[in-house]
Short mmCIF file of C-alpha atoms and ligand atoms in Angstrom, two decimals:
data_model
loop_
_atom_site.label_atom_id
_atom_site.label_comp_id
_atom_site.label_asym_id
_atom_site.label_seq_id
_atom_site.Cartn_x
_atom_site.Cartn_y
_atom_site.Cartn_z
CA MET A 4 -48.98 -68.92 -105.75
CA LEU A 5 -50.41 -68.45 -109.26
CA SER A 6 -52.31 -71.25 -111.02
CA ILE A 7 -52.19 -71.68 -114.78
CA ALA A 8 -54.24 -74.09 -116.89
CA ILE A 9 -52.73 -75.60 -120.00
CA GLN A 10 -54.11 -78.14 -122.46
CA LYS A 11 -53.86 -81.68 -121.10
CA SER A 12 -53.04 -83.19 -124.48
CA GLY A 13 -53.37 -81.95 -128.02
CA ARG A 14 -51.89 -79.36 -130.29
CA LEU A 15 -51.12 -76.76 -127.63
CA PHE A 16 -49.68 -79.09 -124.99
CA GLU A 17 -46.04 -79.27 -126.05
CA ASP A 18 -45.62 -75.59 -126.88
CA SER A 19 -47.31 -74.59 -123.61
CA VAL A 20 -44.96 -76.81 -121.59
CA ALA A 21 -41.96 -75.51 -123.57
CA LEU A 22 -43.01 -71.89 -122.95
CA LEU A 23 -42.95 -72.45 -119.18
CA ARG A 24 -39.77 -74.54 -119.26
CA ASP A 25 -37.96 -71.90 -121.35
CA ALA A 26 -38.98 -69.41 -118.67
CA GLY A 27 -36.81 -71.46 -116.31
CA ILE A 28 -39.77 -73.09 -114.56
CA THR A 29 -39.23 -76.69 -113.54
CA PHE A 30 -42.16 -79.07 -113.12
CA GLY A 31 -43.20 -82.64 -113.84
CA SER A 32 -45.38 -82.85 -116.91
CA SER A 33 -47.10 -86.15 -117.26
CA PRO A 34 -50.75 -85.21 -117.23
CA ASN A 35 -51.67 -88.89 -117.52
CA ARG A 36 -50.63 -89.47 -113.96
CA THR A 37 -51.53 -86.19 -112.33
CA LEU A 38 -53.75 -83.33 -113.44
CA ARG A 39 -51.99 -80.71 -111.36
CA THR A 40 -48.41 -80.14 -110.46
CA HIS A 41 -46.35 -77.52 -108.61
CA ALA A 42 -43.28 -75.90 -110.07
CA SER A 43 -40.28 -76.57 -107.89
CA ASN A 44 -38.57 -73.21 -108.41
CA PHE A 45 -41.37 -70.69 -109.08
CA PRO A 46 -44.67 -69.99 -107.26
CA LEU A 47 -46.73 -71.61 -110.00
CA GLU A 48 -49.25 -74.45 -110.05
CA ILE A 49 -49.87 -76.02 -113.46
CA ILE A 50 -53.25 -77.63 -114.11
CA PHE A 51 -53.89 -79.80 -117.16
CA LEU A 52 -57.37 -79.40 -118.68
CA ARG A 53 -59.29 -79.73 -121.94
CA ASP A 54 -58.76 -76.53 -123.86
CA ASP A 55 -62.51 -75.88 -124.15
CA ASP A 56 -62.86 -75.59 -120.36
CA ILE A 57 -60.00 -73.15 -119.82
CA PRO A 58 -61.82 -69.82 -120.55
CA GLU A 59 -64.65 -70.70 -118.17
CA TYR A 60 -62.30 -71.73 -115.38
CA VAL A 61 -60.25 -68.56 -115.78
CA GLU A 62 -63.38 -66.40 -115.72
CA GLY A 63 -64.77 -68.28 -112.72
CA ASN A 64 -61.53 -67.97 -110.72
CA VAL A 65 -61.03 -71.73 -110.61
CA VAL A 66 -57.60 -71.01 -112.09
CA ASP A 67 -55.83 -67.64 -112.32
CA ALA A 68 -54.49 -67.90 -115.86
CA GLY A 69 -54.49 -70.17 -118.88
CA ILE A 70 -53.06 -70.86 -122.29
CA VAL A 71 -55.69 -71.42 -124.98
CA GLY A 72 -56.43 -70.75 -128.66
CA GLU A 73 -58.01 -67.42 -129.52
CA ASN A 74 -60.68 -69.37 -131.43
CA VAL A 75 -61.79 -71.05 -128.20
CA ILE A 76 -61.76 -67.77 -126.26
CA LEU A 77 -63.88 -65.99 -128.85
CA GLU A 78 -66.31 -68.90 -129.08
CA LYS A 79 -66.78 -69.26 -125.33
CA GLN A 80 -67.37 -65.51 -124.86
CA LYS A 81 -66.04 -65.48 -121.31
CA THR A 82 -64.71 -62.38 -119.61
CA VAL A 83 -60.97 -62.90 -119.41
CA ARG A 84 -57.97 -60.64 -119.84
CA CYS A 85 -55.72 -61.36 -122.80
CA VAL A 86 -52.22 -60.93 -121.39
CA GLU A 87 -50.09 -61.96 -124.35
CA ARG A 88 -50.22 -63.44 -127.83
CA LEU A 89 -47.88 -66.42 -127.70
CA GLY A 90 -47.05 -67.02 -131.37
CA PHE A 91 -47.79 -70.76 -131.45
CA GLY A 92 -50.94 -72.79 -132.21
CA ALA A 93 -51.54 -70.69 -135.31
CA CYS A 94 -54.53 -71.64 -137.43
CA LYS A 95 -57.32 -70.00 -139.34
CA LEU A 96 -61.07 -70.44 -139.23
CA SER A 97 -62.68 -70.35 -142.63
CA ILE A 98 -65.90 -70.95 -144.50
CA ALA A 99 -65.73 -73.67 -147.15
CA ILE A 100 -68.21 -74.87 -149.75
CA PRO A 101 -68.26 -77.83 -152.16
CA LYS A 102 -65.74 -77.44 -154.96
CA SER A 103 -68.43 -77.73 -157.61
CA VAL A 104 -70.45 -74.78 -156.28
CA ALA A 105 -69.71 -71.31 -157.67
CA PHE A 106 -68.73 -68.58 -155.23
CA ASN A 107 -69.34 -64.94 -156.13
CA GLY A 108 -68.34 -63.12 -152.99
CA LYS A 109 -69.88 -63.02 -149.53
CA SER A 110 -73.43 -62.72 -150.86
CA SER A 111 -73.16 -66.33 -152.05
CA LEU A 112 -73.33 -67.29 -148.37
CA GLU A 113 -76.81 -65.81 -148.06
CA ASN A 114 -79.36 -68.37 -146.81
CA LEU A 115 -76.94 -71.30 -146.80
CA ARG A 116 -76.96 -73.91 -144.06
CA ILE A 117 -73.50 -73.75 -142.49
CA ALA A 118 -72.29 -76.54 -140.20
CA THR A 119 -69.78 -75.61 -137.49
CA CYS A 120 -68.39 -76.21 -134.00
CA TYR A 121 -67.97 -72.42 -133.69
CA PRO A 122 -71.53 -71.03 -133.91
CA ARG A 123 -70.84 -67.81 -132.02
CA ILE A 124 -67.83 -66.73 -134.04
CA LEU A 125 -69.79 -67.49 -137.20
CA GLU A 126 -72.86 -65.64 -135.96
CA ASN A 127 -70.78 -62.53 -135.24
CA TYR A 128 -69.17 -62.71 -138.64
CA LEU A 129 -72.55 -63.00 -140.39
CA LEU A 130 -73.96 -60.10 -138.38
CA GLU A 131 -70.94 -57.96 -139.14
CA HIS A 132 -71.40 -58.53 -142.87
CA ASN A 133 -75.15 -58.27 -142.79
CA LEU A 134 -75.64 -61.81 -144.03
CA ARG A 135 -78.37 -64.26 -143.11
CA ALA A 136 -77.52 -67.93 -142.97
CA ASP A 137 -78.70 -70.94 -141.06
CA ILE A 138 -76.08 -71.99 -138.50
CA HIS A 139 -76.08 -75.72 -137.85
CA GLU A 140 -74.06 -76.50 -134.72
CA ILE A 141 -72.35 -79.89 -134.62
CA SER A 142 -69.63 -81.13 -132.29
CA GLY A 143 -67.13 -82.64 -134.73
CA ALA A 144 -66.40 -84.12 -138.18
CA VAL A 145 -67.69 -80.90 -139.66
CA GLU A 146 -66.09 -81.51 -143.08
CA ILE A 147 -68.38 -84.37 -143.98
CA ALA A 148 -71.60 -82.44 -143.28
CA PRO A 149 -72.03 -81.19 -146.89
CA SER A 150 -71.55 -84.63 -148.42
CA LEU A 151 -74.10 -86.05 -145.97
CA GLY A 152 -76.57 -83.42 -147.09
CA LEU A 153 -76.57 -81.87 -143.60
CA ALA A 154 -75.28 -78.50 -144.76
CA ASP A 155 -74.36 -76.42 -147.83
CA ALA A 156 -71.17 -75.07 -146.29
CA ILE A 157 -68.95 -75.46 -143.27
CA PHE A 158 -67.11 -73.09 -140.97
CA ASP A 159 -64.10 -74.70 -139.33
CA ILE A 160 -60.39 -74.65 -138.58
CA VAL A 161 -58.31 -74.99 -141.72
CA GLY A 162 -54.79 -76.33 -141.22
CA THR A 163 -53.05 -77.32 -144.42
CA GLY A 164 -56.32 -77.54 -146.32
CA SER A 165 -55.84 -81.23 -147.10
CA THR A 166 -58.90 -82.25 -145.07
CA LEU A 167 -61.02 -79.84 -147.06
CA LEU A 168 -59.64 -81.19 -150.30
CA ALA A 169 -60.25 -84.79 -149.26
CA ASN A 170 -63.87 -83.90 -148.60
CA GLY A 171 -64.39 -82.10 -151.91
CA LEU A 172 -64.51 -78.64 -150.33
CA LYS A 173 -62.85 -75.31 -151.11
CA GLU A 174 -62.10 -72.46 -148.75
CA VAL A 175 -63.96 -69.30 -149.71
CA GLU A 176 -63.73 -66.88 -146.75
CA THR A 177 -61.20 -66.58 -143.93
CA VAL A 178 -62.97 -65.34 -140.81
CA LEU A 179 -60.29 -65.50 -138.12
CA GLN A 180 -56.50 -65.90 -137.85
CA SER A 181 -55.97 -67.48 -134.45
CA GLU A 182 -53.01 -68.28 -132.20
CA ALA A 183 -52.52 -69.34 -128.59
CA LEU A 184 -53.04 -66.62 -125.99
CA LEU A 185 -52.05 -66.29 -122.38
CA ILE A 186 -55.20 -65.22 -120.57
CA ALA A 187 -55.82 -64.29 -116.96
CA ASN A 188 -58.70 -63.52 -114.65
CA PRO A 189 -59.27 -59.74 -114.90
CA GLN A 190 -59.40 -59.33 -111.12
CA LEU A 191 -56.29 -61.03 -109.82
CA PRO A 192 -55.15 -59.85 -106.39
CA PRO A 193 -51.84 -57.89 -106.32
CA ALA A 194 -49.76 -60.83 -105.04
CA LYS A 195 -50.88 -63.00 -107.98
CA LEU A 196 -50.48 -60.16 -110.47
CA GLU A 197 -46.91 -59.78 -109.34
CA ILE A 198 -46.21 -63.44 -110.10
CA LEU A 199 -47.92 -63.11 -113.48
CA GLU A 200 -45.70 -60.12 -114.24
CA ARG A 201 -42.59 -62.08 -113.31
CA LEU A 202 -43.72 -64.85 -115.64
CA MET A 203 -44.42 -62.33 -118.43
CA PHE A 204 -41.00 -60.76 -117.95
CA ARG A 205 -39.38 -64.14 -118.59
CA ILE A 206 -41.61 -64.98 -121.55
CA GLN A 207 -40.88 -61.62 -123.15
CA ALA A 208 -37.13 -61.93 -122.57
CA ASN A 209 -37.22 -65.24 -124.43
CA ARG A 210 -39.32 -63.90 -127.24
CA ASN A 211 -37.09 -60.85 -127.73
CA ALA A 212 -34.05 -63.11 -127.73
CA LYS A 213 -35.57 -65.38 -130.37
CA SER A 214 -36.51 -62.51 -132.65
CA ASN A 215 -33.07 -60.86 -132.59
CA ARG A 216 -29.47 -61.74 -133.38
CA TYR A 217 -26.26 -60.35 -131.90
CA ILE A 218 -23.90 -59.24 -134.61
CA LEU A 219 -20.16 -58.41 -134.47
CA MET A 220 -17.97 -57.16 -137.29
CA ASN A 221 -14.73 -55.41 -138.12
CA VAL A 222 -15.08 -52.06 -139.83
CA PRO A 223 -12.51 -49.60 -141.21
CA ASN A 224 -12.84 -46.44 -139.11
CA ASP A 225 -13.82 -44.31 -142.09
CA ARG A 226 -16.81 -46.60 -142.74
CA ILE A 227 -18.20 -46.63 -139.21
CA GLU A 228 -20.75 -43.92 -139.84
CA LYS A 229 -22.05 -45.63 -142.96
CA VAL A 230 -22.28 -48.98 -141.14
CA ILE A 231 -24.08 -47.44 -138.17
CA SER A 232 -26.68 -45.96 -140.50
CA ILE A 233 -27.49 -49.47 -141.73
CA ILE A 234 -27.96 -51.09 -138.32
CA PRO A 235 -31.28 -50.51 -136.60
CA GLY A 236 -29.64 -51.31 -133.24
CA MET A 237 -31.02 -51.45 -129.72
CA LYS A 238 -29.70 -48.06 -128.67
CA SER A 239 -26.39 -47.35 -130.29
CA PRO A 240 -23.84 -49.95 -131.34
CA THR A 241 -20.77 -50.71 -129.24
CA ILE A 242 -17.55 -49.65 -130.97
CA LEU A 243 -14.18 -50.98 -129.74
CA PRO A 244 -10.77 -50.22 -131.29
CA LEU A 245 -8.99 -53.20 -132.86
CA ALA A 246 -5.27 -53.85 -132.37
CA ILE A 247 -4.80 -53.06 -136.08
CA GLU A 248 -4.57 -49.33 -136.71
CA GLY A 249 -7.60 -47.79 -138.47
CA TRP A 250 -10.07 -50.58 -137.67
CA SER A 251 -12.80 -51.05 -135.07
CA SER A 252 -14.97 -53.87 -133.86
CA LEU A 253 -18.66 -53.01 -133.94
CA HIS A 254 -21.36 -54.92 -131.99
CA SER A 255 -25.10 -54.59 -132.25
CA VAL A 256 -28.46 -56.36 -132.17
CA VAL A 257 -30.43 -56.90 -135.36
CA PRO A 258 -34.05 -58.09 -135.65
CA GLU A 259 -34.35 -61.56 -137.14
CA THR A 260 -36.84 -60.42 -139.79
CA ILE A 261 -34.47 -58.02 -141.57
CA PHE A 262 -31.21 -59.62 -140.66
CA TRP A 263 -30.25 -61.04 -144.09
CA ASP A 264 -30.88 -57.67 -145.76
CA VAL A 265 -28.76 -55.94 -143.14
CA LEU A 266 -25.92 -58.45 -143.60
CA GLU A 267 -25.78 -57.81 -147.34
CA GLN A 268 -25.72 -54.05 -146.81
CA LEU A 269 -23.02 -54.30 -144.15
CA LYS A 270 -20.80 -56.33 -146.44
CA ALA A 271 -21.31 -53.84 -149.25
CA ALA A 272 -20.43 -50.99 -146.87
CA GLY A 273 -17.03 -52.54 -146.06
CA ALA A 274 -17.67 -54.59 -142.91
CA GLU A 275 -15.53 -57.73 -142.62
CA GLY A 276 -15.40 -60.80 -140.38
CA ILE A 277 -19.09 -60.53 -139.61
CA LEU A 278 -20.22 -62.89 -136.83
CA VAL A 279 -23.86 -63.56 -136.04
CA ILE A 280 -24.66 -65.05 -132.64
CA PRO A 281 -27.98 -66.23 -131.19
CA ILE A 282 -29.12 -64.39 -128.07
CA GLU A 283 -30.07 -66.49 -125.08
CA ARG A 284 -32.17 -63.94 -123.19
CA MET A 285 -32.90 -60.29 -123.97
CA ILE A 286 -34.30 -57.76 -121.54
CA LEU A 287 -35.27 -54.43 -123.08
P1 ATP B 18 -59.12 -80.97 -126.24
O1 ATP B 18 -59.07 -82.44 -126.02
O2 ATP B 18 -58.21 -80.24 -125.28
O3 ATP B 18 -60.51 -80.41 -126.27
P2 ATP B 18 -59.10 -80.33 -129.09
O4 ATP B 18 -59.30 -81.57 -129.89
O5 ATP B 18 -60.23 -79.39 -128.91
O6 ATP B 18 -58.46 -80.73 -127.68
P3 ATP B 18 -56.69 -79.64 -130.59
O7 ATP B 18 -56.97 -80.30 -131.91
O8 ATP B 18 -55.60 -80.18 -129.74
O9 ATP B 18 -58.00 -79.42 -129.71
O10 ATP B 18 -56.42 -78.11 -130.91
C1 ATP B 18 -56.20 -77.18 -129.88
C2 ATP B 18 -56.06 -75.81 -130.50
O11 ATP B 18 -54.93 -75.79 -131.37
C3 ATP B 18 -57.20 -75.33 -131.37
O12 ATP B 18 -58.29 -74.83 -130.61
C4 ATP B 18 -56.53 -74.25 -132.17
O13 ATP B 18 -56.47 -73.05 -131.42
C5 ATP B 18 -55.10 -74.76 -132.34
N1 ATP B 18 -54.75 -75.30 -133.68
C6 ATP B 18 -53.66 -74.99 -134.39
N2 ATP B 18 -53.62 -75.64 -135.57
C7 ATP B 18 -54.71 -76.39 -135.63
C8 ATP B 18 -55.24 -77.30 -136.61
N3 ATP B 18 -54.63 -77.54 -137.77
N4 ATP B 18 -56.39 -77.93 -136.33
C9 ATP B 18 -57.01 -77.72 -135.14
N5 ATP B 18 -56.55 -76.86 -134.20
C10 ATP B 18 -55.43 -76.19 -134.43
ZN1 ZN B 19 -61.11 -78.86 -127.34
#
């Protein structure tokens, strides 16, 4: 049995539950009633915690694995293994100053009082850039610190930037681009590692499927070579003869990111009846 901690409620909760569900894992998820639950069809126990506690519990072997923001992992400075970047919970951590104050590069941060909930990440950033500043640790409502006269600047998570704007602040330096990570205790016994690998296999199959499309098209035989040169396929495309003389059906997989460009090129190269189909699972 492997145990995994996910956020009890908050921004990572729904995506974390969906990640496990999409991996075919069935469990009850109402953390209001119970803080731990067993999957019914996979050797996994799911534990619902505050995100801030997850790195410590993973390091201390209280749970085997967890899903938590990179910002929290870096701040807590616990020894955990990062197994996978999960692609959700994206946010950035930035330094912001009052709109009315001029900013002339990083040296403008010198000797400022900076309020933050992330003192360690900020400290590392300042050290890295050889800057001295006075870090003022607070536990929330960081954005109002400058207007209260508590600080000259803040270092915090910036979502859309509307909170900054509402508090008369402007973003001047991005320090970290964060997303949710799957982390694990670095010393899991082999039986638990094997379960983690099974889980990873499923997560990766889903991610590959989401980032690719299956594509089918009819191609005149004399254009096949040209068409193949356009498709950056998995291995080589499948080519099947059509009932009509001189034509073939060609199947391949195309990455989501370039798929519109590829479609245009295929059409120009003489492909017809192009069908694009979502992939449910993809194992490389
Ligand atoms: P908890 O009660 O579990 O301590 P929290 O209030 O610390 O929750 P949330 O606001 O739910 O945390 O955010 C959880 C994580 O979501 C953050 O640590 C960060 O990694 C990520 N995140 C993504 N976008 C944002 C955003 N706009 N603001 C804050 N966090 C964000
Ligand atoms: Zn938290």
